[in-house]
């Protein structure tokens, strides 16, 4: 079945620096790649997503890139702020109605 | 819409007791998912429903777990009897197009079995 690997598991950056989280997937039929942010005591919430017909998407300080050939996609956060501290999950959708989540990355932004 | 609503937010129970978690999905969403989150295993899909019908329950860990969706606006996840290893945060999520679009998660129920 589909497998999603996410790295790193923990990331600590200084406020203002950039943060990059990477995910690889196994099923070449995957066609939808959402990223979720989970703050303490809350459920995951979508922050950005990309579909397989697009290579890059940007929304203010966050961007996602997709390399279908290499089967990996990445989340980029620029000018990080303390409120960006959270757990970030990548996910893929291949079909069969299931979303497969990565293990999560705990991001710490130090003021 | 108020989003996906779960209750209770926290539940502490003794081993062997029955636990029932509740979820109200967003109106108009045809898909409802139950997830379990732990430090060791991350987010695990337990079961999902389409139009109130259970489609895939292969993630349900044991027969002690059961889920129902009697109508489009309500679902329950029941654990009977509960065990300490069931302690986790349980999330309910809903969306309109299964995994092809954003899933909306509830706030979760933190279950502690002592």
mmCIF file of N, CA and C in Angstrom, chain B residues 4-113:
data_model
loop_
_atom_site.group_PDB
_atom_site.id
_atom_site.type_symbol
_atom_site.label_atom_id
_atom_site.label_comp_id
_atom_site.label_asym_id
_atom_site.label_seq_id
_atom_site.Cartn_x
_atom_site.Cartn_y
_atom_site.Cartn_z
ATOM 1 N N UNK B 4 -16.652 20.535 12.613
ATOM 2 C CA UNK B 4 -16.876 19.201 13.154
ATOM 3 C C UNK B 4 -16.866 19.296 14.677
ATOM 4 N N UNK B 5 -17.894 18.761 15.282
ATOM 5 C CA UNK B 5 -18.020 18.870 16.741
ATOM 6 C C UNK B 5 -17.880 17.498 17.369
ATOM 7 N N UNK B 6 -16.950 17.400 18.317
ATOM 8 C CA UNK B 6 -16.733 16.147 19.027
ATOM 9 C C UNK B 6 -17.029 16.326 20.510
ATOM 10 N N UNK B 7 -17.517 15.262 21.107
ATOM 11 C CA UNK B 7 -17.715 15.275 22.556
ATOM 12 C C UNK B 7 -17.494 13.876 23.121
ATOM 13 N N UNK B 8 -17.025 13.804 24.356
ATOM 14 C CA UNK B 8 -16.506 14.905 25.153
ATOM 15 C C UNK B 8 -15.118 15.330 24.684
ATOM 16 N N UNK B 9 -14.571 16.404 25.213
ATOM 17 C CA UNK B 9 -13.213 16.817 24.877
ATOM 18 C C UNK B 9 -12.199 15.969 25.621
ATOM 19 N N UNK B 10 -12.560 15.607 26.839
ATOM 20 C CA UNK B 10 -11.689 14.763 27.655
ATOM 21 C C UNK B 10 -12.538 13.674 28.304
ATOM 22 N N UNK B 11 -11.945 12.480 28.400
ATOM 23 C CA UNK B 11 -12.640 11.375 29.030
ATOM 24 C C UNK B 11 -11.619 10.559 29.811
ATOM 25 N N UNK B 12 -11.893 10.377 31.088
ATOM 26 C CA UNK B 12 -11.060 9.518 31.913
ATOM 27 C C UNK B 12 -11.942 8.393 32.421
ATOM 28 N N UNK B 13 -11.520 7.187 32.197
ATOM 29 C CA UNK B 13 -12.339 6.054 32.588
ATOM 30 C C UNK B 13 -11.460 4.932 33.136
ATOM 31 N N UNK B 14 -12.093 4.044 33.826
ATOM 32 C CA UNK B 14 -11.356 2.912 34.382
ATOM 33 C C UNK B 14 -11.343 1.749 33.396
ATOM 34 N N UNK B 15 -10.272 1.009 33.427
ATOM 35 C CA UNK B 15 -10.153 -0.166 32.578
ATOM 36 C C UNK B 15 -11.386 -1.049 32.726
ATOM 37 N N UNK B 16 -11.879 -1.528 31.585
ATOM 38 C CA UNK B 16 -13.036 -2.406 31.612
ATOM 39 C C UNK B 16 -14.357 -1.700 31.368
ATOM 40 N N UNK B 17 -14.350 -0.376 31.506
ATOM 41 C CA UNK B 17 -15.582 0.376 31.294
ATOM 42 C C UNK B 17 -15.818 0.619 29.801
ATOM 43 N N UNK B 18 -17.072 0.865 29.482
ATOM 44 C CA UNK B 18 -17.439 1.221 28.108
ATOM 45 C C UNK B 18 -17.245 2.718 27.897
ATOM 46 N N UNK B 19 -16.708 3.068 26.735
ATOM 47 C CA UNK B 19 -16.488 4.469 26.393
ATOM 48 C C UNK B 19 -17.178 4.762 25.066
ATOM 49 N N UNK B 20 -17.878 5.859 24.995
ATOM 50 C CA UNK B 20 -18.533 6.265 23.745
ATOM 51 C C UNK B 20 -18.102 7.678 23.384
ATOM 52 N N UNK B 21 -17.527 7.815 22.203
ATOM 53 C CA UNK B 21 -17.109 9.110 21.690
ATOM 54 C C UNK B 21 -18.109 9.530 20.610
ATOM 55 N N UNK B 22 -18.373 10.825 20.547
ATOM 56 C CA UNK B 22 -19.416 11.314 19.657
ATOM 57 C C UNK B 22 -18.892 12.338 18.669
ATOM 58 N N UNK B 23 -19.529 12.382 17.498
ATOM 59 C CA UNK B 23 -19.089 13.301 16.454
ATOM 60 C C UNK B 23 -20.271 13.799 15.642
ATOM 61 N N UNK B 24 -20.265 15.095 15.379
ATOM 62 C CA UNK B 24 -21.236 15.710 14.476
ATOM 63 C C UNK B 24 -20.453 16.287 13.306
ATOM 64 N N UNK B 25 -20.605 15.724 12.108
ATOM 65 C CA UNK B 25 -19.833 16.238 10.967
ATOM 66 C C UNK B 25 -20.414 17.541 10.454
ATOM 67 N N UNK B 26 -19.696 18.147 9.515
ATOM 68 C CA UNK B 26 -20.187 19.357 8.875
ATOM 69 C C UNK B 26 -21.353 18.984 7.951
ATOM 70 N N UNK B 27 -22.386 19.774 8.007
ATOM 71 C CA UNK B 27 -23.566 19.502 7.206
ATOM 72 C C UNK B 27 -23.219 19.474 5.723
ATOM 73 N N UNK B 28 -23.687 18.441 5.027
ATOM 74 C CA UNK B 28 -23.425 18.339 3.598
ATOM 75 C C UNK B 28 -22.214 17.499 3.241
ATOM 76 N N UNK B 29 -21.422 17.159 4.221
ATOM 77 C CA UNK B 29 -20.262 16.302 3.966
ATOM 78 C C UNK B 29 -20.704 14.843 3.938
ATOM 79 N N UNK B 30 -20.300 14.150 2.887
ATOM 80 C CA UNK B 30 -20.741 12.770 2.704
ATOM 81 C C UNK B 30 -19.812 11.746 3.337
ATOM 82 N N UNK B 31 -18.591 12.191 3.700
ATOM 83 C CA UNK B 31 -17.604 11.266 4.241
ATOM 84 C C UNK B 31 -17.273 11.633 5.676
ATOM 85 N N UNK B 32 -17.190 10.607 6.523
ATOM 86 C CA UNK B 32 -16.815 10.810 7.920
ATOM 87 C C UNK B 32 -15.728 9.793 8.277
ATOM 88 N N UNK B 33 -14.690 10.299 8.937
ATOM 89 C CA UNK B 33 -13.533 9.481 9.276
ATOM 90 C C UNK B 33 -13.309 9.526 10.785
ATOM 91 N N UNK B 34 -12.890 8.404 11.336
ATOM 92 C CA UNK B 34 -12.424 8.352 12.723
ATOM 93 C C UNK B 34 -10.922 8.016 12.708
ATOM 94 N N UNK B 35 -10.128 8.868 13.390
ATOM 95 C CA UNK B 35 -8.690 8.663 13.507
ATOM 96 C C UNK B 35 -8.310 8.529 14.981
ATOM 97 N N UNK B 36 -7.201 7.849 15.205
ATOM 98 C CA UNK B 36 -6.604 7.783 16.534
ATOM 99 C C UNK B 36 -5.181 8.336 16.425
ATOM 100 N N UNK B 37 -4.804 9.175 17.369
ATOM 101 C CA UNK B 37 -3.463 9.759 17.354
ATOM 102 C C UNK B 37 -2.715 9.410 18.634
ATOM 103 N N UNK B 38 -1.543 8.824 18.460
ATOM 104 C CA UNK B 38 -0.655 8.549 19.580
ATOM 105 C C UNK B 38 0.757 8.966 19.191
ATOM 106 N N UNK B 39 1.614 9.133 20.169
ATOM 107 C CA UNK B 39 2.996 9.507 19.889
ATOM 108 C C UNK B 39 3.689 8.406 19.100
ATOM 109 N N UNK B 40 3.399 7.184 19.445
ATOM 110 C CA UNK B 40 4.106 6.066 18.816
ATOM 111 C C UNK B 40 3.650 5.801 17.379
ATOM 112 N N UNK B 41 2.372 5.920 17.122
ATOM 113 C CA UNK B 41 1.832 5.504 15.829
ATOM 114 C C UNK B 41 1.308 6.637 14.969
ATOM 115 N N UNK B 42 1.357 7.851 15.485
ATOM 116 C CA UNK B 42 0.893 8.988 14.690
ATOM 117 C C UNK B 42 -0.610 8.951 14.474
ATOM 118 N N UNK B 43 -1.043 9.420 13.297
ATOM 119 C CA UNK B 43 -2.464 9.451 12.960
ATOM 120 C C UNK B 43 -2.843 8.165 12.245
ATOM 121 N N UNK B 44 -3.722 7.404 12.842
ATOM 122 C CA UNK B 44 -4.178 6.144 12.245
ATOM 123 C C UNK B 44 -5.648 6.261 11.872
ATOM 124 N N UNK B 45 -5.983 5.891 10.662
ATOM 125 C CA UNK B 45 -7.387 5.852 10.255
ATOM 126 C C UNK B 45 -8.007 4.569 10.801
ATOM 127 N N UNK B 46 -9.082 4.734 11.556
ATOM 128 C CA UNK B 46 -9.748 3.569 12.133
ATOM 129 C C UNK B 46 -10.857 3.045 11.228
ATOM 130 N N UNK B 47 -11.713 3.966 10.777
ATOM 131 C CA UNK B 47 -12.869 3.598 9.973
ATOM 132 C C UNK B 47 -13.366 4.834 9.251
ATOM 133 N N UNK B 48 -14.021 4.647 8.091
ATOM 134 C CA UNK B 48 -14.692 5.780 7.485
ATOM 135 C C UNK B 48 -16.029 5.361 6.907
ATOM 136 N N UNK B 49 -16.900 6.340 6.821
ATOM 137 C CA UNK B 49 -18.272 6.167 6.335
ATOM 138 C C UNK B 49 -18.484 7.026 5.093
ATOM 139 N N UNK B 50 -19.325 6.528 4.208
ATOM 140 C CA UNK B 50 -19.784 7.308 3.066
ATOM 141 C C UNK B 50 -21.304 7.241 3.077
ATOM 142 N N UNK B 51 -21.942 8.400 3.143
ATOM 143 C CA UNK B 51 -23.402 8.437 3.216
ATOM 144 C C UNK B 51 -23.930 7.499 4.306
ATOM 145 N N UNK B 52 -23.315 7.566 5.467
ATOM 146 C CA UNK B 52 -23.708 6.844 6.679
ATOM 147 C C UNK B 52 -23.370 5.360 6.654
ATOM 148 N N UNK B 53 -22.793 4.872 5.584
ATOM 149 C CA UNK B 53 -22.482 3.450 5.460
ATOM 150 C C UNK B 53 -20.987 3.236 5.728
ATOM 151 N N UNK B 54 -20.643 2.292 6.621
ATOM 152 C CA UNK B 54 -19.209 2.021 6.844
ATOM 153 C C UNK B 54 -18.595 1.388 5.600
ATOM 154 N N UNK B 55 -17.500 1.999 5.132
ATOM 155 C CA UNK B 55 -16.890 1.527 3.895
ATOM 156 C C UNK B 55 -15.654 0.676 4.179
ATOM 157 N N UNK B 56 -14.835 1.130 5.102
ATOM 158 C CA UNK B 56 -13.589 0.435 5.387
ATOM 159 C C UNK B 56 -13.303 0.536 6.880
ATOM 160 N N UNK B 57 -13.357 -0.595 7.546
ATOM 161 C CA UNK B 57 -13.059 -0.607 8.993
ATOM 162 C C UNK B 57 -11.788 -1.403 9.272
ATOM 163 N N UNK B 58 -10.947 -1.530 8.279
ATOM 164 C CA UNK B 58 -9.740 -2.344 8.442
ATOM 165 C C UNK B 58 -8.770 -1.760 9.460
ATOM 166 N N UNK B 59 -8.929 -0.486 9.791
ATOM 167 C CA UNK B 59 -8.060 0.131 10.786
ATOM 168 C C UNK B 59 -8.516 -0.042 12.214
ATOM 169 N N UNK B 60 -9.699 -0.579 12.402
ATOM 170 C CA UNK B 60 -10.191 -0.801 13.769
ATOM 171 C C UNK B 60 -9.311 -1.873 14.406
ATOM 172 N N UNK B 61 -8.691 -1.552 15.535
ATOM 173 C CA UNK B 61 -7.666 -2.446 16.079
ATOM 174 C C UNK B 61 -8.194 -3.785 16.576
ATOM 175 N N UNK B 62 -9.359 -3.791 17.178
ATOM 176 C CA UNK B 62 -9.875 -5.040 17.765
ATOM 177 C C UNK B 62 -11.394 -4.993 17.758
ATOM 178 N N UNK B 63 -11.976 -6.130 18.063
ATOM 179 C CA UNK B 63 -13.438 -6.203 18.132
ATOM 180 C C UNK B 63 -14.002 -5.361 19.269
ATOM 181 N N UNK B 64 -13.158 -4.921 20.157
ATOM 182 C CA UNK B 64 -13.629 -4.063 21.247
ATOM 183 C C UNK B 64 -14.053 -2.691 20.718
ATOM 184 N N UNK B 65 -13.616 -2.375 19.518
ATOM 185 C CA UNK B 65 -13.941 -1.094 18.905
ATOM 186 C C UNK B 65 -15.103 -1.270 17.931
ATOM 187 N N UNK B 66 -16.055 -0.362 17.991
ATOM 188 C CA UNK B 66 -17.150 -0.380 17.032
ATOM 189 C C UNK B 66 -17.558 1.058 16.742
ATOM 190 N N UNK B 67 -18.082 1.289 15.551
ATOM 191 C CA UNK B 67 -18.509 2.626 15.164
ATOM 192 C C UNK B 67 -19.839 2.542 14.432
ATOM 193 N N UNK B 68 -20.639 3.567 14.632
ATOM 194 C CA UNK B 68 -21.936 3.634 13.968
ATOM 195 C C UNK B 68 -22.166 5.037 13.441
ATOM 196 N N UNK B 69 -23.025 5.118 12.436
ATOM 197 C CA UNK B 69 -23.456 6.420 11.931
ATOM 198 C C UNK B 69 -24.935 6.294 11.600
ATOM 199 N N UNK B 70 -25.791 6.496 12.570
ATOM 200 C CA UNK B 70 -27.226 6.284 12.376
ATOM 201 C C UNK B 70 -27.877 7.291 11.425
ATOM 202 N N UNK B 71 -27.263 8.479 11.288
ATOM 203 C CA UNK B 71 -27.781 9.459 10.338
ATOM 204 C C UNK B 71 -26.641 10.372 9.900
ATOM 205 N N UNK B 72 -26.952 11.262 8.996
ATOM 206 C CA UNK B 72 -25.911 12.091 8.384
ATOM 207 C C UNK B 72 -25.278 13.091 9.343
ATOM 208 N N UNK B 73 -25.849 13.272 10.493
ATOM 209 C CA UNK B 73 -25.342 14.305 11.391
ATOM 210 C C UNK B 73 -24.782 13.762 12.699
ATOM 211 N N UNK B 74 -24.569 12.440 12.772
ATOM 212 C CA UNK B 74 -24.111 11.898 14.053
ATOM 213 C C UNK B 74 -23.394 10.569 13.863
ATOM 214 N N UNK B 75 -22.272 10.433 14.565
ATOM 215 C CA UNK B 75 -21.547 9.177 14.555
ATOM 216 C C UNK B 75 -20.990 8.917 15.946
ATOM 217 N N UNK B 76 -20.829 7.646 16.281
ATOM 218 C CA UNK B 76 -20.237 7.278 17.561
ATOM 219 C C UNK B 76 -19.122 6.270 17.344
ATOM 220 N N UNK B 77 -18.137 6.342 18.211
ATOM 221 C CA UNK B 77 -17.071 5.350 18.285
ATOM 222 C C UNK B 77 -17.104 4.784 19.700
ATOM 223 N N UNK B 78 -17.278 3.482 19.806
ATOM 224 C CA UNK B 78 -17.433 2.862 21.112
ATOM 225 C C UNK B 78 -16.292 1.878 21.367
ATOM 226 N N UNK B 79 -15.819 1.890 22.588
ATOM 227 C CA UNK B 79 -14.793 0.938 23.009
ATOM 228 C C UNK B 79 -15.348 0.194 24.225
ATOM 229 N N UNK B 80 -15.462 -1.109 24.101
ATOM 230 C CA UNK B 80 -16.020 -1.913 25.171
ATOM 231 C C UNK B 80 -15.424 -3.317 25.147
ATOM 232 N N UNK B 81 -14.690 -3.718 26.177
ATOM 233 C CA UNK B 81 -14.254 -2.939 27.330
ATOM 234 C C UNK B 81 -12.994 -2.135 27.004
ATOM 235 N N UNK B 82 -12.813 -1.027 27.666
ATOM 236 C CA UNK B 82 -11.642 -0.198 27.415
ATOM 237 C C UNK B 82 -10.413 -0.749 28.149
ATOM 238 N N UNK B 83 -9.224 -0.460 27.585
ATOM 239 C CA UNK B 83 -7.958 -0.889 28.172
ATOM 240 C C UNK B 83 -7.005 0.300 28.195
ATOM 241 N N UNK B 84 -6.019 0.273 29.090
ATOM 242 C CA UNK B 84 -5.079 1.403 29.159
ATOM 243 C C UNK B 84 -4.405 1.734 27.832
ATOM 244 N N UNK B 85 -4.139 0.731 27.008
ATOM 245 C CA UNK B 85 -3.475 1.001 25.715
ATOM 246 C C UNK B 85 -4.387 1.701 24.720
ATOM 247 N N UNK B 86 -5.642 1.860 25.053
ATOM 248 C CA UNK B 86 -6.557 2.632 24.199
ATOM 249 C C UNK B 86 -6.405 4.136 24.437
ATOM 250 N N UNK B 87 -5.645 4.497 25.441
ATOM 251 C CA UNK B 87 -5.444 5.920 25.739
ATOM 252 C C UNK B 87 -4.804 6.610 24.536
ATOM 253 N N UNK B 88 -5.440 7.662 24.067
ATOM 254 C CA UNK B 88 -5.001 8.363 22.849
ATOM 255 C C UNK B 88 -5.921 9.555 22.650
ATOM 256 N N UNK B 89 -5.645 10.321 21.595
ATOM 257 C CA UNK B 89 -6.581 11.359 21.168
ATOM 258 C C UNK B 89 -7.314 10.825 19.937
ATOM 259 N N UNK B 90 -8.617 10.863 19.980
ATOM 260 C CA UNK B 90 -9.439 10.356 18.883
ATOM 261 C C UNK B 90 -10.046 11.548 18.142
ATOM 262 N N UNK B 91 -9.828 11.556 16.832
ATOM 263 C CA UNK B 91 -10.342 12.641 15.995
ATOM 264 C C UNK B 91 -11.415 12.126 15.050
ATOM 265 N N UNK B 92 -12.368 12.953 14.835
ATOM 266 C CA UNK B 92 -13.365 12.741 13.803
ATOM 267 C C UNK B 92 -13.110 13.794 12.729
ATOM 268 N N UNK B 93 -13.271 13.425 11.478
ATOM 269 C CA UNK B 93 -13.088 14.362 10.375
ATOM 270 C C UNK B 93 -14.171 14.114 9.338
ATOM 271 N N UNK B 94 -14.480 15.134 8.566
ATOM 272 C CA UNK B 94 -15.456 14.956 7.500
ATOM 273 C C UNK B 94 -15.036 15.745 6.281
ATOM 274 N N UNK B 95 -15.501 15.333 5.112
ATOM 275 C CA UNK B 95 -15.328 16.129 3.904
ATOM 276 C C UNK B 95 -16.304 15.664 2.836
ATOM 277 N N UNK B 96 -16.248 16.350 1.709
ATOM 278 C CA UNK B 96 -17.226 16.104 0.655
ATOM 279 C C UNK B 96 -16.749 15.089 -0.372
ATOM 280 N N UNK B 97 -15.433 14.975 -0.520
ATOM 281 C CA UNK B 97 -14.918 14.169 -1.610
ATOM 282 C C UNK B 97 -13.828 13.219 -1.155
ATOM 283 N N UNK B 98 -14.009 12.620 -0.016
ATOM 284 C CA UNK B 98 -13.062 11.621 0.499
ATOM 285 C C UNK B 98 -11.685 12.244 0.585
ATOM 286 N N UNK B 99 -10.673 11.577 0.044
ATOM 287 C CA UNK B 99 -9.315 12.089 0.190
ATOM 288 C C UNK B 99 -8.919 13.088 -0.864
ATOM 289 N N UNK B 100 -9.861 13.438 -1.761
ATOM 290 C CA UNK B 100 -9.502 14.302 -2.875
ATOM 291 C C UNK B 100 -9.538 15.778 -2.542
ATOM 292 N N UNK B 101 -10.069 16.095 -1.380
ATOM 293 C CA UNK B 101 -10.118 17.486 -0.947
ATOM 294 C C UNK B 101 -9.831 17.551 0.554
ATOM 295 N N UNK B 102 -9.802 18.770 1.049
ATOM 296 C CA UNK B 102 -9.494 19.006 2.446
ATOM 297 C C UNK B 102 -10.407 18.228 3.379
ATOM 298 N N UNK B 103 -9.801 17.647 4.416
ATOM 299 C CA UNK B 103 -10.564 17.030 5.491
ATOM 300 C C UNK B 103 -10.653 18.018 6.643
ATOM 301 N N UNK B 104 -11.823 18.153 7.228
ATOM 302 C CA UNK B 104 -12.036 19.057 8.353
ATOM 303 C C UNK B 104 -12.092 18.227 9.626
ATOM 304 N N UNK B 105 -11.175 18.523 10.524
ATOM 305 C CA UNK B 105 -11.064 17.753 11.760
ATOM 306 C C UNK B 105 -11.784 18.444 12.912
ATOM 307 N N UNK B 106 -12.306 17.629 13.817
ATOM 308 C CA UNK B 106 -12.808 18.145 15.072
ATOM 309 C C UNK B 106 -11.667 18.427 16.021
ATOM 310 N N UNK B 107 -12.010 18.884 17.225
ATOM 311 C CA UNK B 107 -10.997 19.231 18.218
ATOM 312 C C UNK B 107 -10.405 17.991 18.894
ATOM 313 N N UNK B 108 -11.048 16.859 18.717
ATOM 314 C CA UNK B 108 -10.527 15.628 19.292
ATOM 315 C C UNK B 108 -11.083 15.334 20.677
ATOM 316 N N UNK B 109 -11.035 14.071 21.045
ATOM 317 C CA UNK B 109 -11.358 13.621 22.396
ATOM 318 C C UNK B 109 -10.116 12.955 22.962
ATOM 319 N N UNK B 110 -9.627 13.494 24.070
ATOM 320 C CA UNK B 110 -8.468 12.881 24.722
ATOM 321 C C UNK B 110 -8.975 11.833 25.699
ATOM 322 N N UNK B 111 -8.708 10.585 25.404
ATOM 323 C CA UNK B 111 -9.169 9.478 26.227
ATOM 324 C C UNK B 111 -8.023 8.951 27.073
ATOM 325 N N UNK B 112 -8.286 8.839 28.364
ATOM 326 C CA UNK B 112 -7.326 8.236 29.287
ATOM 327 C C UNK B 112 -8.018 7.081 29.992
ATOM 328 N N UNK B 113 -7.439 5.903 29.855
ATOM 329 C CA UNK B 113 -7.983 4.713 30.520
ATOM 330 C C UNK B 113 -7.006 4.313 31.625
#
